[in-house]
XYZ file of C-alpha atoms in Angstrom:
701
model
C 163.388 85.792 -114.938
C 160.399 86.692 -112.798
C 159.924 90.495 -112.688
C 161.264 91.951 -109.406
C 157.919 93.693 -108.777
C 156.426 90.246 -107.996
C 159.108 89.248 -105.451
C 157.052 90.204 -102.341
C 154.279 87.858 -103.558
C 156.621 84.933 -104.158
C 158.217 84.787 -100.696
C 157.162 81.638 -98.841
C 154.091 82.030 -96.619
C 156.386 81.368 -93.639
C 157.810 84.870 -94.264
C 154.487 86.443 -93.182
C 154.301 87.726 -89.593
C 153.010 85.080 -87.178
C 153.278 82.181 -89.669
C 155.515 79.374 -88.358
C 156.341 76.010 -90.016
C 153.225 74.232 -88.657
C 150.898 76.996 -89.800
C 152.662 77.176 -93.188
C 151.847 73.474 -93.701
C 148.159 74.072 -92.932
C 148.044 77.072 -95.297
C 149.672 74.957 -98.020
C 146.949 72.346 -97.514
C 144.066 74.825 -97.650
C 145.462 76.585 -100.749
C 146.062 73.297 -102.593
C 149.883 73.468 -102.757
C 152.185 70.439 -102.399
C 153.918 71.581 -99.184
C 154.990 74.661 -97.205
C 158.059 75.282 -99.429
C 155.865 75.362 -102.504
C 153.286 77.679 -100.875
C 153.804 81.398 -101.552
C 152.205 84.639 -100.405
C 150.400 84.865 -103.761
C 148.536 81.593 -103.007
C 146.765 83.330 -100.114
C 145.656 86.130 -102.443
C 143.953 83.539 -104.656
C 142.207 81.914 -101.676
C 138.865 83.646 -102.207
C 136.212 83.930 -99.486
C 133.176 81.666 -99.928
C 130.641 83.446 -97.690
C 130.156 86.277 -95.188
C 129.425 86.769 -91.531
C 127.362 89.918 -91.125
C 127.650 91.369 -87.617
C 125.481 94.405 -88.388
C 122.389 92.762 -86.859
C 121.864 94.474 -83.449
C 118.375 93.477 -82.267
C 118.893 93.771 -78.467
C 119.159 90.755 -76.138
C 115.467 89.846 -75.847
C 114.886 89.996 -79.617
C 117.982 88.019 -80.695
C 116.755 85.103 -82.884
C 117.774 81.538 -82.005
C 120.988 80.471 -83.790
C 121.590 83.896 -85.390
C 124.866 85.810 -85.293
C 124.185 89.138 -83.586
C 126.077 92.032 -82.013
C 124.970 93.115 -78.517
C 125.936 96.213 -76.548
C 125.421 95.828 -72.800
C 126.708 96.396 -69.255
C 128.653 93.655 -67.463
C 126.474 92.841 -64.433
C 128.214 89.935 -62.638
C 130.620 86.981 -62.994
C 129.730 83.393 -62.062
C 132.989 81.366 -62.005
C 133.026 77.546 -62.316
C 132.566 75.884 -58.898
C 135.925 75.059 -57.199
C 137.410 71.776 -58.492
C 134.844 71.544 -61.308
C 136.791 72.952 -64.248
C 134.487 71.123 -66.701
C 131.612 73.413 -65.631
C 131.333 76.669 -67.582
C 132.323 80.140 -66.352
C 129.493 82.637 -67.011
C 129.482 86.403 -67.322
C 126.072 88.131 -67.350
C 125.460 91.092 -69.622
C 122.385 93.368 -69.475
C 120.794 95.857 -71.859
C 117.397 97.609 -71.835
C 115.620 94.455 -73.068
C 117.053 91.644 -70.951
C 120.004 89.564 -69.767
C 122.497 87.475 -71.773
C 124.817 84.785 -70.332
C 128.268 84.762 -71.957
C 129.461 81.185 -71.470
C 133.124 80.100 -71.426
C 134.575 76.610 -71.016
C 138.047 76.120 -69.492
C 138.526 79.874 -69.424
C 140.952 81.637 -67.060
C 138.903 83.682 -64.593
C 141.528 86.427 -64.169
C 141.606 86.900 -67.984
C 137.806 87.248 -68.086
C 137.827 89.753 -65.196
C 140.286 91.860 -67.155
C 138.400 91.650 -70.479
C 134.899 91.976 -68.967
C 135.198 94.136 -65.813
C 131.937 94.623 -63.853
C 129.959 97.759 -64.845
C 131.938 98.154 -68.109
C 129.832 98.692 -71.251
C 131.041 96.230 -73.918
C 130.099 95.003 -77.356
C 130.048 91.261 -78.005
C 129.346 89.398 -81.221
C 128.544 85.722 -81.747
C 125.799 83.136 -82.057
C 122.854 83.257 -79.647
C 121.226 80.076 -78.320
C 118.009 80.067 -76.279
C 117.543 77.456 -73.556
C 114.538 77.368 -71.175
C 113.647 80.916 -72.186
C 117.154 82.266 -71.458
C 119.638 83.439 -74.123
C 123.326 82.560 -73.990
C 126.344 83.161 -76.218
C 129.089 80.502 -75.968
C 132.615 81.848 -76.519
C 131.731 85.128 -78.289
C 133.719 85.693 -81.503
C 134.529 89.260 -80.466
C 134.540 91.209 -77.191
C 135.455 94.927 -77.282
C 134.835 97.863 -74.983
C 132.033 100.100 -76.295
C 134.569 102.932 -76.544
C 136.579 100.789 -79.017
C 133.577 99.649 -81.097
C 135.288 100.900 -84.259
C 137.670 97.891 -83.977
C 134.839 95.391 -84.389
C 134.744 93.991 -87.967
C 131.079 94.267 -88.954
C 131.317 92.261 -92.166
C 133.715 89.339 -92.121
C 134.694 87.110 -95.044
C 134.529 83.341 -94.431
C 137.152 81.217 -96.182
C 137.342 77.532 -97.105
C 139.172 75.913 -94.165
C 141.123 72.800 -93.230
C 141.277 70.928 -89.892
C 143.590 72.586 -87.359
C 143.493 76.069 -88.914
C 141.479 78.752 -87.135
C 139.600 81.418 -89.145
C 141.271 84.232 -87.158
C 144.769 82.952 -87.890
C 144.021 82.432 -91.604
C 142.446 85.901 -91.825
C 145.561 87.459 -90.275
C 147.797 85.673 -92.813
C 145.577 86.836 -95.697
C 145.688 90.434 -94.407
C 149.477 90.076 -94.367
C 149.429 88.883 -97.984
C 147.141 91.729 -99.124
C 149.465 94.258 -97.411
C 152.307 93.051 -99.646
C 150.489 93.791 -102.905
C 152.774 95.911 -105.095
C 151.609 98.267 -107.844
C 151.428 95.862 -110.770
C 151.773 96.721 -114.457
C 148.510 96.742 -116.462
C 148.308 93.912 -118.996
C 144.713 94.454 -120.124
C 143.965 96.844 -122.982
C 142.528 100.181 -121.776
C 139.536 99.804 -124.113
C 138.573 96.551 -122.330
C 139.100 97.825 -118.759
C 136.851 100.801 -119.588
C 134.177 98.706 -121.232
C 134.107 96.090 -118.445
C 134.586 98.576 -115.601
C 137.649 96.703 -114.295
C 139.670 98.179 -111.413
C 143.443 97.547 -111.201
C 144.684 94.070 -110.222
C 145.836 95.146 -106.768
C 142.562 96.974 -106.075
C 140.597 93.892 -107.243
C 142.490 91.627 -104.812
C 141.817 94.100 -101.984
C 138.093 94.149 -102.774
C 138.018 90.366 -103.070
C 139.247 90.020 -99.468
C 137.259 92.923 -98.031
C 133.678 92.239 -99.134
C 131.057 94.712 -97.921
C 127.978 92.592 -98.593
C 126.728 89.477 -100.422
C 126.925 91.254 -103.802
C 130.732 91.407 -103.443
C 130.829 87.597 -103.243
C 128.835 87.192 -106.448
C 130.956 85.785 -109.322
C 129.683 88.788 -111.344
C 131.103 91.347 -108.884
C 133.626 93.671 -110.591
C 136.620 92.406 -108.556
C 135.891 88.755 -109.323
C 135.289 89.419 -112.998
C 138.573 91.314 -113.299
C 140.581 88.502 -111.651
C 138.688 85.837 -113.620
C 139.644 87.612 -116.833
C 143.302 87.712 -115.746
C 143.192 83.996 -114.995
C 141.640 83.160 -118.376
C 144.111 85.430 -120.185
C 147.082 83.738 -118.466
C 145.674 80.335 -119.457
C 144.924 81.281 -123.040
C 148.317 82.943 -123.590
C 150.041 79.809 -122.183
C 148.061 77.523 -124.478
C 148.677 79.780 -127.463
C 152.433 79.762 -126.749
C 152.461 75.964 -126.604
C 150.496 75.902 -129.802
C 152.831 78.429 -131.430
C 155.894 76.417 -130.422
C 154.331 73.177 -131.666
C 153.422 74.837 -134.953
C 156.993 76.099 -135.418
C 158.214 72.537 -135.668
C 156.826 71.366 -138.987
C 154.905 68.098 -139.051
C 156.249 65.075 -140.831
C 153.532 64.103 -143.291
C 152.387 60.515 -142.786
C 151.621 58.921 -146.108
C 149.876 55.596 -145.571
C 148.263 53.327 -148.141
C 145.686 52.168 -145.599
C 146.504 48.524 -146.243
C 147.332 47.675 -142.592
C 144.191 49.434 -141.322
C 142.121 47.530 -143.849
C 143.570 44.208 -142.698
C 142.937 45.059 -139.035
C 139.346 46.022 -139.966
C 138.867 42.703 -141.715
C 140.017 40.823 -138.588
C 137.384 42.534 -136.411
C 134.235 40.588 -135.491
C 132.110 43.740 -136.039
C 131.894 46.753 -138.340
C 133.144 50.201 -137.332
C 130.452 52.752 -136.460
C 129.874 55.767 -138.704
C 131.481 58.170 -136.235
C 134.538 55.899 -135.854
C 134.990 55.940 -139.633
C 134.585 59.733 -139.741
C 137.124 60.219 -136.915
C 139.664 57.949 -138.661
C 139.207 59.913 -141.904
C 139.791 63.238 -140.045
C 142.924 61.884 -138.380
C 144.424 60.465 -141.574
C 143.784 63.766 -143.331
C 145.560 65.671 -140.516
C 148.480 63.229 -140.515
C 149.025 63.670 -144.247
C 149.274 67.483 -143.934
C 152.360 69.649 -143.500
C 151.291 70.949 -140.050
C 151.482 68.768 -136.977
C 148.194 67.255 -135.941
C 146.791 68.279 -132.568
C 143.399 66.601 -132.318
C 141.121 65.759 -129.417
C 139.135 62.539 -129.769
C 136.127 62.593 -127.459
C 134.176 59.427 -127.111
C 131.752 58.317 -124.497
C 132.616 55.318 -122.350
C 132.915 52.292 -124.598
C 132.496 54.173 -127.893
C 135.600 52.510 -129.352
C 138.320 55.181 -129.056
C 141.119 52.633 -128.722
C 140.288 51.162 -132.114
C 140.394 54.600 -133.760
C 143.795 55.167 -132.120
C 145.052 51.819 -133.386
C 144.086 52.725 -136.979
C 146.023 56.010 -136.613
C 149.049 54.172 -135.174
C 148.903 51.606 -138.001
C 149.163 54.503 -140.485
C 152.261 55.812 -138.641
C 153.886 52.360 -138.730
C 152.997 51.923 -142.402
C 154.856 55.127 -143.263
C 157.965 53.767 -141.524
C 157.525 55.495 -138.164
C 156.813 54.607 -134.537
C 153.765 55.456 -132.430
C 153.287 55.665 -128.663
C 150.123 55.380 -126.616
C 150.395 56.912 -123.176
C 147.905 55.923 -120.467
C 147.432 57.539 -117.040
C 147.789 54.347 -115.000
C 149.726 51.116 -115.022
C 146.519 49.003 -115.069
C 145.243 50.849 -118.109
C 148.564 50.709 -119.985
C 148.759 46.934 -119.559
C 145.155 46.564 -120.586
C 145.645 48.652 -123.752
C 148.645 46.443 -124.482
C 146.529 43.291 -124.169
C 143.828 44.672 -126.502
C 146.094 46.261 -129.095
C 148.804 43.595 -129.344
C 146.117 40.996 -130.101
C 144.908 42.977 -133.153
C 148.326 44.316 -134.197
C 149.914 40.865 -134.218
C 147.442 39.728 -136.907
C 149.124 42.184 -139.316
C 152.686 41.759 -138.026
C 153.069 45.053 -136.069
C 155.367 44.681 -133.038
C 153.976 46.149 -129.784
C 155.892 46.795 -126.536
C 154.724 47.928 -123.103
C 156.861 50.159 -120.854
C 155.788 51.400 -117.412
C 157.460 52.520 -114.207
C 157.400 48.883 -113.101
C 159.518 47.640 -116.001
C 162.968 47.275 -114.413
C 166.506 46.107 -115.011
C 167.389 43.935 -117.990
C 163.841 43.800 -119.280
C 163.731 47.607 -119.374
C 167.108 47.846 -121.115
C 166.040 45.328 -123.755
C 162.799 47.241 -124.471
C 164.679 50.574 -124.604
C 167.051 49.025 -127.137
C 164.196 47.804 -129.341
C 162.634 51.311 -129.177
C 165.939 52.992 -130.124
C 166.522 50.594 -133.028
C 162.994 51.022 -134.379
C 162.213 47.328 -133.958
C 159.427 48.301 -131.531
C 156.765 49.921 -133.726
C 153.967 50.689 -131.253
C 154.978 51.406 -127.647
C 152.344 51.550 -124.918
C 153.000 52.803 -121.409
C 152.674 55.399 -118.670
C 154.696 58.629 -118.459
C 157.780 56.363 -118.261
C 157.626 56.595 -122.088
C 158.970 60.138 -121.965
C 161.806 59.759 -119.479
C 165.269 60.830 -120.493
C 166.603 57.304 -120.885
C 164.047 56.441 -123.594
C 165.094 57.376 -127.129
C 162.967 56.807 -130.234
C 164.249 56.006 -133.687
C 161.436 57.776 -135.492
C 158.473 58.789 -133.336
C 155.722 60.086 -135.612
C 152.557 59.877 -133.511
C 151.826 60.215 -129.802
C 148.386 59.146 -128.608
C 147.541 60.318 -125.108
C 144.679 58.617 -123.289
C 142.640 60.585 -120.736
C 144.127 63.987 -121.463
C 142.877 65.467 -118.229
C 145.665 63.640 -116.440
C 148.229 64.852 -118.936
C 148.506 68.602 -118.799
C 150.263 71.268 -120.786
C 153.447 70.590 -118.771
C 153.867 67.093 -120.149
C 153.223 68.332 -123.670
C 156.042 70.812 -123.192
C 158.368 68.132 -121.841
C 157.755 66.021 -124.924
C 158.580 68.877 -127.245
C 161.608 69.801 -125.118
C 163.066 66.356 -125.906
C 163.300 67.511 -129.489
C 160.492 65.132 -130.350
C 157.597 66.694 -132.153
C 155.182 63.956 -133.106
C 151.622 64.413 -134.301
C 149.337 64.292 -131.256
C 146.018 62.573 -130.769
C 144.460 63.073 -127.380
C 141.672 60.708 -126.288
C 139.233 61.408 -123.503
C 136.202 59.512 -122.274
C 135.105 62.536 -120.260
C 132.783 64.261 -122.716
C 133.993 67.812 -122.311
C 131.691 70.751 -123.067
C 133.044 73.190 -125.638
C 133.895 75.933 -123.138
C 135.993 73.461 -121.203
C 137.772 72.243 -124.341
C 138.736 75.866 -124.980
C 139.882 76.442 -121.433
C 141.862 73.234 -121.126
C 143.215 72.683 -124.602
C 143.004 75.950 -126.517
C 141.782 75.558 -130.066
C 142.369 71.854 -130.670
C 140.491 70.204 -133.491
C 137.872 67.872 -132.062
C 136.414 64.563 -133.271
C 133.482 63.069 -131.397
C 132.428 59.429 -131.276
C 128.725 59.637 -130.687
C 127.479 56.104 -131.316
C 127.789 53.038 -129.135
C 129.294 49.963 -130.836
C 126.729 47.516 -132.196
C 125.324 45.063 -129.657
C 125.879 47.216 -126.545
C 122.854 46.869 -124.286
C 121.557 49.809 -122.228
C 122.491 49.771 -118.532
C 119.610 49.940 -116.063
C 120.425 52.513 -113.359
C 118.635 52.638 -109.981
C 119.076 54.813 -106.892
C 118.818 53.174 -103.460
C 119.262 54.750 -99.982
C 122.099 53.265 -97.861
C 119.566 51.945 -95.325
C 118.770 49.247 -97.896
C 122.375 48.046 -98.304
C 121.402 44.701 -96.755
C 118.919 44.037 -99.580
C 121.599 44.805 -102.178
C 123.984 42.326 -100.524
C 121.388 39.553 -100.611
C 120.567 40.301 -104.284
C 124.292 40.143 -105.008
C 124.496 36.717 -103.362
C 122.033 35.201 -105.828
C 123.703 36.984 -108.786
C 127.160 35.649 -107.820
C 125.695 32.178 -107.374
C 124.486 32.414 -110.988
C 128.098 33.096 -112.006
C 127.782 36.872 -112.538
C 130.547 39.382 -111.754
C 130.142 42.678 -109.913
C 132.037 45.811 -108.900
C 131.478 47.579 -105.557
C 132.941 51.103 -105.590
C 133.788 53.055 -102.410
C 134.963 56.655 -102.136
C 137.827 56.216 -99.627
C 140.700 53.818 -98.988
C 140.709 53.638 -95.217
C 138.487 54.854 -92.427
C 139.339 58.351 -91.204
C 138.013 59.781 -87.961
C 136.387 62.768 -89.584
C 134.434 60.830 -92.145
C 131.506 58.467 -91.909
C 132.024 57.224 -95.454
C 132.549 53.520 -95.946
C 136.161 52.848 -96.946
C 137.181 50.178 -99.456
C 139.156 48.268 -96.795
C 136.199 48.275 -94.416
C 133.600 47.327 -97.060
C 135.903 44.519 -98.239
C 136.084 43.158 -94.665
C 132.257 43.211 -94.382
C 131.667 41.556 -97.782
C 134.435 38.977 -97.253
C 132.470 37.735 -94.204
C 129.429 37.296 -96.491
C 131.100 35.871 -99.587
C 134.484 34.519 -98.441
C 137.104 34.095 -101.137
C 134.850 35.351 -103.937
C 135.738 38.966 -102.988
C 138.882 40.973 -103.855
C 139.901 44.587 -103.225
C 141.829 47.138 -105.316
C 142.800 50.663 -104.230
C 145.407 53.351 -104.847
C 147.625 52.446 -101.873
C 148.408 49.003 -103.319
C 151.435 48.614 -105.533
C 151.102 47.836 -109.241
C 151.857 44.113 -108.944
C 149.202 43.651 -106.231
C 146.584 45.528 -108.273
C 147.371 43.531 -111.412
C 147.112 40.229 -109.538
C 143.654 41.108 -108.171
C 142.441 42.404 -111.560
C 143.663 39.229 -113.269
C 141.835 37.089 -110.698
C 138.663 39.115 -111.311
C 139.046 38.862 -115.074
C 139.479 35.078 -115.064
C 136.683 34.503 -112.531
C 138.584 33.411 -109.381
C 137.120 36.546 -107.796
C 133.491 37.369 -108.556
C 133.082 40.618 -106.613
C 135.665 43.396 -106.815
C 135.619 46.084 -104.114
C 137.495 49.110 -105.414
C 138.088 52.826 -105.147
C 137.918 54.897 -108.317
C 141.125 53.294 -109.652
C 138.771 51.310 -111.887
C 137.215 54.504 -113.246
C 139.349 54.733 -116.336
C 139.217 52.039 -118.939
C 139.337 48.777 -116.969
C 137.831 46.140 -119.224
C 136.124 43.037 -117.837
C 133.428 42.345 -120.452
C 131.453 39.823 -118.377
C 131.033 42.115 -115.338
C 127.377 43.125 -115.323
C 126.655 44.710 -111.905
C 128.063 47.977 -110.554
C 127.302 49.155 -107.005
C 128.516 52.687 -106.194
C 128.464 53.505 -102.501
C 127.967 57.141 -101.402
C 127.091 58.017 -105.003
C 126.211 61.544 -103.820
C 129.936 62.083 -103.164
C 131.009 61.542 -106.788
C 130.822 63.879 -109.760
C 128.275 63.047 -112.450
C 130.922 62.592 -115.107
C 132.807 60.273 -112.759
C 129.690 58.232 -111.980
C 129.067 57.930 -115.716
C 132.669 56.739 -116.222
C 132.304 54.159 -113.464
C 128.988 52.937 -114.803
C 130.688 52.413 -118.182
C 132.752 49.588 -116.664
C 129.695 47.331 -116.980
C 127.485 46.703 -120.002
C 130.457 45.696 -122.140
C 129.376 42.140 -122.832
C 126.362 40.168 -124.007
C 124.493 40.468 -120.745
C 122.013 43.154 -119.611
C 123.712 45.193 -116.869
C 122.669 47.110 -113.773
C 124.174 50.067 -111.934
C 123.031 50.661 -108.329
C 123.693 54.121 -106.868
C 123.681 53.859 -103.066
C 123.219 57.288 -101.509
C 123.095 58.591 -97.962
C 120.064 60.797 -97.420
C 118.780 63.373 -97.008
C 119.927 64.621 -100.423
C 120.115 68.300 -101.305
C 118.124 69.565 -104.264
C 121.295 69.480 -106.410
C 122.052 65.970 -105.156
C 118.597 64.800 -106.266
C 118.953 66.509 -109.638
C 122.348 64.928 -110.262
C 121.362 61.365 -109.453
C 118.171 61.598 -111.501
C 120.063 62.916 -114.582
C 122.253 59.842 -114.349
C 119.283 57.537 -113.851
C 117.484 58.920 -116.898
C 120.337 59.274 -119.400
C 123.269 57.349 -120.813
C 124.428 60.211 -123.035
C 127.822 61.243 -121.662
C 127.804 64.593 -123.463
C 124.446 65.576 -122.003
C 125.585 64.415 -118.546
C 128.790 66.463 -118.792
C 126.885 69.626 -119.758
C 124.507 69.143 -116.821
C 127.419 68.427 -114.491
C 129.088 71.661 -115.541
C 125.890 73.573 -114.716
C 125.480 71.884 -111.348
C 129.020 71.632 -110.070
C 131.478 73.779 -111.957
C 134.483 72.790 -113.990
C 137.037 72.308 -111.203
C 135.391 69.070 -110.159
C 134.203 67.998 -113.583
C 137.648 66.792 -114.547
C 138.848 65.674 -111.144
C 140.919 67.768 -108.779
C 143.121 70.767 -109.394
C 146.246 68.644 -109.307
C 145.292 66.696 -112.402
C 146.723 69.191 -114.871
C 143.329 70.623 -115.805
C 142.206 74.155 -115.402
C 141.169 73.963 -111.744
C 140.501 77.693 -111.805
C 140.995 79.531 -108.546
C 138.844 82.587 -109.236
C 137.365 82.087 -112.701
C 134.350 79.850 -113.252
C 133.365 78.562 -116.666
C 129.651 78.858 -116.008
C 129.797 82.367 -114.588
C 132.500 83.815 -116.814
C 132.132 82.050 -120.177
C 131.814 85.453 -121.931
C 135.240 86.455 -120.569
C 136.872 83.218 -121.749
C 135.887 83.988 -125.325
C 137.300 87.558 -125.061
C 140.521 86.252 -123.438
C 141.037 83.750 -126.242
C 140.719 86.419 -128.933
C 142.906 88.796 -126.927
C 145.663 86.163 -126.555
C 145.614 85.479 -130.302
C 145.694 89.213 -131.113
C 148.591 89.808 -128.713
C 150.768 86.958 -129.984
C 150.168 87.801 -133.639
C 151.622 91.259 -132.966
C 154.250 90.315 -130.398
C 155.022 86.576 -130.624
C 157.951 86.767 -128.173
C 156.222 89.108 -125.709
C 159.011 91.697 -125.858
C 156.906 94.843 -126.383
C 155.562 96.938 -123.489
C 152.295 95.018 -123.201
C 154.126 91.748 -123.901
C 156.388 92.357 -120.899
C 153.377 93.142 -118.733
C 151.754 89.878 -119.852
C 154.937 88.040 -118.801
C 154.290 89.399 -115.287
C 150.711 88.080 -115.552
C 151.997 84.600 -116.511
C 154.320 84.535 -113.494
C 151.571 85.820 -111.184
C 149.369 82.875 -112.202
C 152.311 80.474 -111.929
C 152.492 79.801 -115.644
C 156.304 79.782 -115.537
C 156.473 76.839 -117.944
C 154.966 78.966 -120.700
C 157.464 81.778 -120.037
C 160.384 79.349 -120.203
C 158.978 78.325 -123.540
C 159.445 81.860 -124.796
C 163.116 81.691 -123.880
C 163.510 78.341 -125.611
C 163.806 80.065 -128.971
């Protein structure tokens, strides 16, 4: 049960004064929640300001700099209404001080309202942006107008929040003030020795300071309020991970004793030798599997480093000891592709492989479910359909999860809740820096594949401004005529009014005019069957140019594709660009990756594209990406089950993450069920940060 003290923070945002259904939807969007029902008062507290408007600059009218936000005190001299019948002309009110005259300009304003707010001869204070035109200053729609006698009501320092279309800053600010007013006195879950040492204020006080910054220093990630809340966020995350870990450890592992005969036979059937790091990773995994504790290992390998093969060797060991293994992929395309690769190798040694996804229906699904329940199916590959209630395993010993960052703690809990407690091997092609491994996965054991398989050629990467797109198209024409295959990646699916990015649909239409039937398109709005059909046509050469959104980012394997064009490359994360680039360079041929960018680039934009141009080392790229962009984007969006932190930042607060990890371990060693005084307070912390799943875990015995 959530502690009653938190109830005011978990009412829906619609319960705040002045927030109706439409506004609640906009607030849900800006705070990253699914919908208005899922959006609570607490979500507004976590919506931190990103910058400040400082209204303390009062230079006088004549000295107001162009484009600056200033506050002016002056006397209302005269009104100049729009001419009759010309409502599109502005209404002006002229204000004077000792230095000069300022025109306050209003469009479509009601004259009687302006006469009331700005009566002639009244001394008023106005604040807003000043524009100079032909030597005369004007302020269009001032942000604030107050009588000089009420100057105390003018907010001099105003926080600026991340916004969404349709939401006005004033309305959002009012809702946030409403949320802050509901802050209860919360129990203290941090040890007194740490609050003293770090100079932390209470939680409630820290939230108040977060939303009432006095100057730029208060916005700094190192400000006391932000550090306090960052620590709370890390502590909630680390306690959740430790609880999962504790629960997983309680269920003893089933030692997998394999002779290694199947793995040896698969190895013999391969046309190449395993790399040193593949052999080392397999040895680590087999050692873990043979132990009494359940394995929980992260296998990091750069794009194309051969993770799937390592996973297959682990699954062969599970089958050899009489068990079953599953491989879960994030998308349908990838699951079917893994099935194609793995079944080819597994069939040489007589292992039966099934594939099960959300698209498997009716009789076919029932037949597969039966083979899984009887144990006839030895390796089962699929999407999260593998863990639905209707699927029962005879003897599941190993679960391999591909692309962990799409498979969060929640899914791990669901697996364990089914009473299934297999060994777990998690594979990711996103080389994750150590701090991020800690934040996302707790203390998992990690194996890294650092070498590229033999025969992989380097990929030449070039950056080209979008103005030269025409040249790229003509170079593509000659490449396609020579029988080559190419990808063209776009950031969006369809054109939206607010964006000038090229959508996949639109780019496809343009390229289809150039190349006719040689072009296909794949994006997230298509259903699975449509995507598969296009991918198959690309694979077997009916289509030579594939226009796609990032659905091809993860694991799509077309070995003879040798050209990758990425449009609006400045819009993608470095790690994501590196993933996309890894779709080419998988065959015999030398490959090229062309990064099309729209200038002018920021300094960071330049730095990012040049890191990618100069390096093919995914681990180095990921470290640089973390420095340049922050972890929220490194692993995709917040929704993807990764730590999309709301206050904490791994670059700014890495020291706190380390302390939080030790603190979580210390706490759970002394109070594993969180029933002591501090334990109960930490339960409140878990609820505050919406880590309810972890709390339910405590109740699960």
